[in-house]
Amino acid sequence: LSRSMMQAIGILGLGLMTAFTASLIWLFVSWGWLDVSNATTMAWVILVALGLILGVGMSWAIIRQKLTGQASVDEIDDTR
C-alpha cells in the first residue's frame, strides 16, 4: 500500500475502510447483485474495492495536507 496513504489514514482508517467495503460487498451479495461463484466477477469486485480503499486514502492525504499544511512525503535515504 502507498506510504502516504498509510500516513494519512493510519491502521485504524485502513481497517474501517476495509470493513466498510467488505460490508458493501456482503450487502450486494445478499441482495443477489453479485454472484460469488463467478470468479471473474469477484476478481473485478476485489479490484474495485482495492481501488476505492487506495483512492480514499490518497484523497484523505490531500485533504489532510490542505487542512493542516503538513505534507505526506516519503523519505529517501541517499547513501552515497
PDB file of C-alpha atoms in Angstrom:
ATOM      1  CA  LEU A   1       0.000   0.000   0.000  1.00  0.00           C
ATOM      2  CA  SER A   2       1.011   3.567  -0.532  1.00  0.00           C
ATOM      3  CA  ARG A   3       3.133   5.029   2.268  1.00  0.00           C
ATOM      4  CA  SER A   4       1.463   8.454   2.083  1.00  0.00           C
ATOM      5  CA  MET A   5      -1.966   6.801   2.252  1.00  0.00           C
ATOM      6  CA  MET A   6      -0.936   4.910   5.374  1.00  0.00           C
ATOM      7  CA  GLN A   7       0.411   8.121   6.925  1.00  0.00           C
ATOM      8  CA  ALA A   8      -2.875   9.862   6.197  1.00  0.00           C
ATOM      9  CA  ILE A   9      -5.452   7.307   7.333  1.00  0.00           C
ATOM     10  CA  GLY A  10      -3.373   5.024   9.579  1.00  0.00           C
ATOM     11  CA  ILE A  11      -4.087   1.460  10.576  1.00  0.00           C
ATOM     12  CA  LEU A  12      -7.455   2.322  12.117  1.00  0.00           C
ATOM     13  CA  GLY A  13      -8.621   4.108   8.969  1.00  0.00           C
ATOM     14  CA  LEU A  14      -7.449   1.232   6.803  1.00  0.00           C
ATOM     15  CA  GLY A  15      -9.375  -1.192   8.993  1.00  0.00           C
ATOM     16  CA  LEU A  16     -12.509   0.965   8.860  1.00  0.00           C
ATOM     17  CA  MET A  17     -12.317   1.350   5.080  1.00  0.00           C
ATOM     18  CA  THR A  18     -11.775  -2.392   4.644  1.00  0.00           C
ATOM     19  CA  ALA A  19     -14.728  -3.171   6.927  1.00  0.00           C
ATOM     20  CA  PHE A  20     -16.957  -0.677   5.097  1.00  0.00           C
ATOM     21  CA  THR A  21     -16.002  -2.051   1.688  1.00  0.00           C
ATOM     22  CA  ALA A  22     -16.458  -5.648   2.839  1.00  0.00           C
ATOM     23  CA  SER A  23     -19.887  -4.806   4.258  1.00  0.00           C
ATOM     24  CA  LEU A  24     -20.917  -3.267   0.935  1.00  0.00           C
ATOM     25  CA  ILE A  25     -19.787  -6.386  -0.909  1.00  0.00           C
ATOM     26  CA  TRP A  26     -21.668  -8.574   1.587  1.00  0.00           C
ATOM     27  CA  LEU A  27     -24.787  -6.425   1.128  1.00  0.00           C
ATOM     28  CA  PHE A  28     -24.628  -6.689  -2.669  1.00  0.00           C
ATOM     29  CA  VAL A  29     -24.151 -10.466  -2.457  1.00  0.00           C
ATOM     30  CA  SER A  30     -27.108 -10.801  -0.073  1.00  0.00           C
ATOM     31  CA  TRP A  31     -29.286  -8.751  -2.444  1.00  0.00           C
ATOM     32  CA  GLY A  32     -28.269 -11.040  -5.301  1.00  0.00           C
ATOM     33  CA  TRP A  33     -26.465  -8.339  -7.297  1.00  0.00           C
ATOM     34  CA  LEU A  34     -23.155 -10.249  -7.163  1.00  0.00           C
ATOM     35  CA  ASP A  35     -22.566 -13.933  -7.845  1.00  0.00           C
ATOM     36  CA  VAL A  36     -19.920 -15.348  -5.508  1.00  0.00           C
ATOM     37  CA  SER A  37     -19.426 -18.447  -7.656  1.00  0.00           C
ATOM     38  CA  ASN A  38     -18.308 -16.378 -10.673  1.00  0.00           C
ATOM     39  CA  ALA A  39     -14.532 -15.923 -10.293  1.00  0.00           C
ATOM     40  CA  THR A  40     -14.277 -13.178 -12.918  1.00  0.00           C
ATOM     41  CA  THR A  41     -16.920 -11.056 -11.228  1.00  0.00           C
ATOM     42  CA  MET A  42     -15.337 -11.484  -7.822  1.00  0.00           C
ATOM     43  CA  ALA A  43     -11.913 -10.563  -9.223  1.00  0.00           C
ATOM     44  CA  TRP A  44     -13.392  -7.322 -10.549  1.00  0.00           C
ATOM     45  CA  VAL A  45     -15.119  -6.660  -7.233  1.00  0.00           C
ATOM     46  CA  ILE A  46     -11.842  -7.104  -5.353  1.00  0.00           C
ATOM     47  CA  LEU A  47     -10.001  -4.815  -7.776  1.00  0.00           C
ATOM     48  CA  VAL A  48     -12.669  -2.125  -7.431  1.00  0.00           C
ATOM     49  CA  ALA A  49     -12.623  -2.482  -3.632  1.00  0.00           C
ATOM     50  CA  LEU A  50      -8.836  -2.062  -3.513  1.00  0.00           C
ATOM     51  CA  GLY A  51      -9.107   0.929  -5.833  1.00  0.00           C
ATOM     52  CA  LEU A  52     -11.715   2.523  -3.585  1.00  0.00           C
ATOM     53  CA  ILE A  53      -9.607   1.992  -0.473  1.00  0.00           C
ATOM     54  CA  LEU A  54      -6.490   3.411  -2.112  1.00  0.00           C
ATOM     55  CA  GLY A  55      -8.452   6.287  -3.656  1.00  0.00           C
ATOM     56  CA  VAL A  56      -9.982   7.314  -0.349  1.00  0.00           C
ATOM     57  CA  GLY A  57      -6.591   7.073   1.330  1.00  0.00           C
ATOM     58  CA  MET A  58      -4.880   9.254  -1.247  1.00  0.00           C
ATOM     59  CA  SER A  59      -7.747  11.734  -1.233  1.00  0.00           C
ATOM     60  CA  TRP A  60      -7.577  11.928   2.540  1.00  0.00           C
ATOM     61  CA  ALA A  61      -3.822  12.620   2.279  1.00  0.00           C
ATOM     62  CA  ILE A  62      -4.581  15.631   0.067  1.00  0.00           C
ATOM     63  CA  ILE A  63      -7.409  16.841   2.340  1.00  0.00           C
ATOM     64  CA  ARG A  64      -5.177  16.448   5.414  1.00  0.00           C
ATOM     65  CA  GLN A  65      -2.436  18.434   3.694  1.00  0.00           C
ATOM     66  CA  LYS A  66      -4.846  21.278   2.888  1.00  0.00           C
ATOM     67  CA  LEU A  67      -6.287  21.335   6.427  1.00  0.00           C
ATOM     68  CA  THR A  68      -3.052  21.098   8.399  1.00  0.00           C
ATOM     69  CA  GLY A  69      -0.459  22.396   5.949  1.00  0.00           C
ATOM     70  CA  GLN A  70       1.643  19.299   6.614  1.00  0.00           C
ATOM     71  CA  ALA A  71       2.554  17.279   3.538  1.00  0.00           C
ATOM     72  CA  SER A  72       2.825  13.485   3.490  1.00  0.00           C
ATOM     73  CA  VAL A  73       6.178  12.715   1.918  1.00  0.00           C
ATOM     74  CA  ASP A  74       8.321   9.631   1.531  1.00  0.00           C
ATOM     75  CA  GLU A  75      11.794   9.796   2.990  1.00  0.00           C
ATOM     76  CA  ILE A  76      14.533   8.785   0.597  1.00  0.00           C
ATOM     77  CA  ASP A  77      17.811   7.639   2.064  1.00  0.00           C
ATOM     78  CA  ASP A  78      20.617   8.838  -0.186  1.00  0.00           C
ATOM     79  CA  THR A  79      23.655   6.845   0.889  1.00  0.00           C
ATOM     80  CA  ARG A  80      26.462   7.681  -1.477  1.00  0.00           C
TER      81      ARG A  80
END
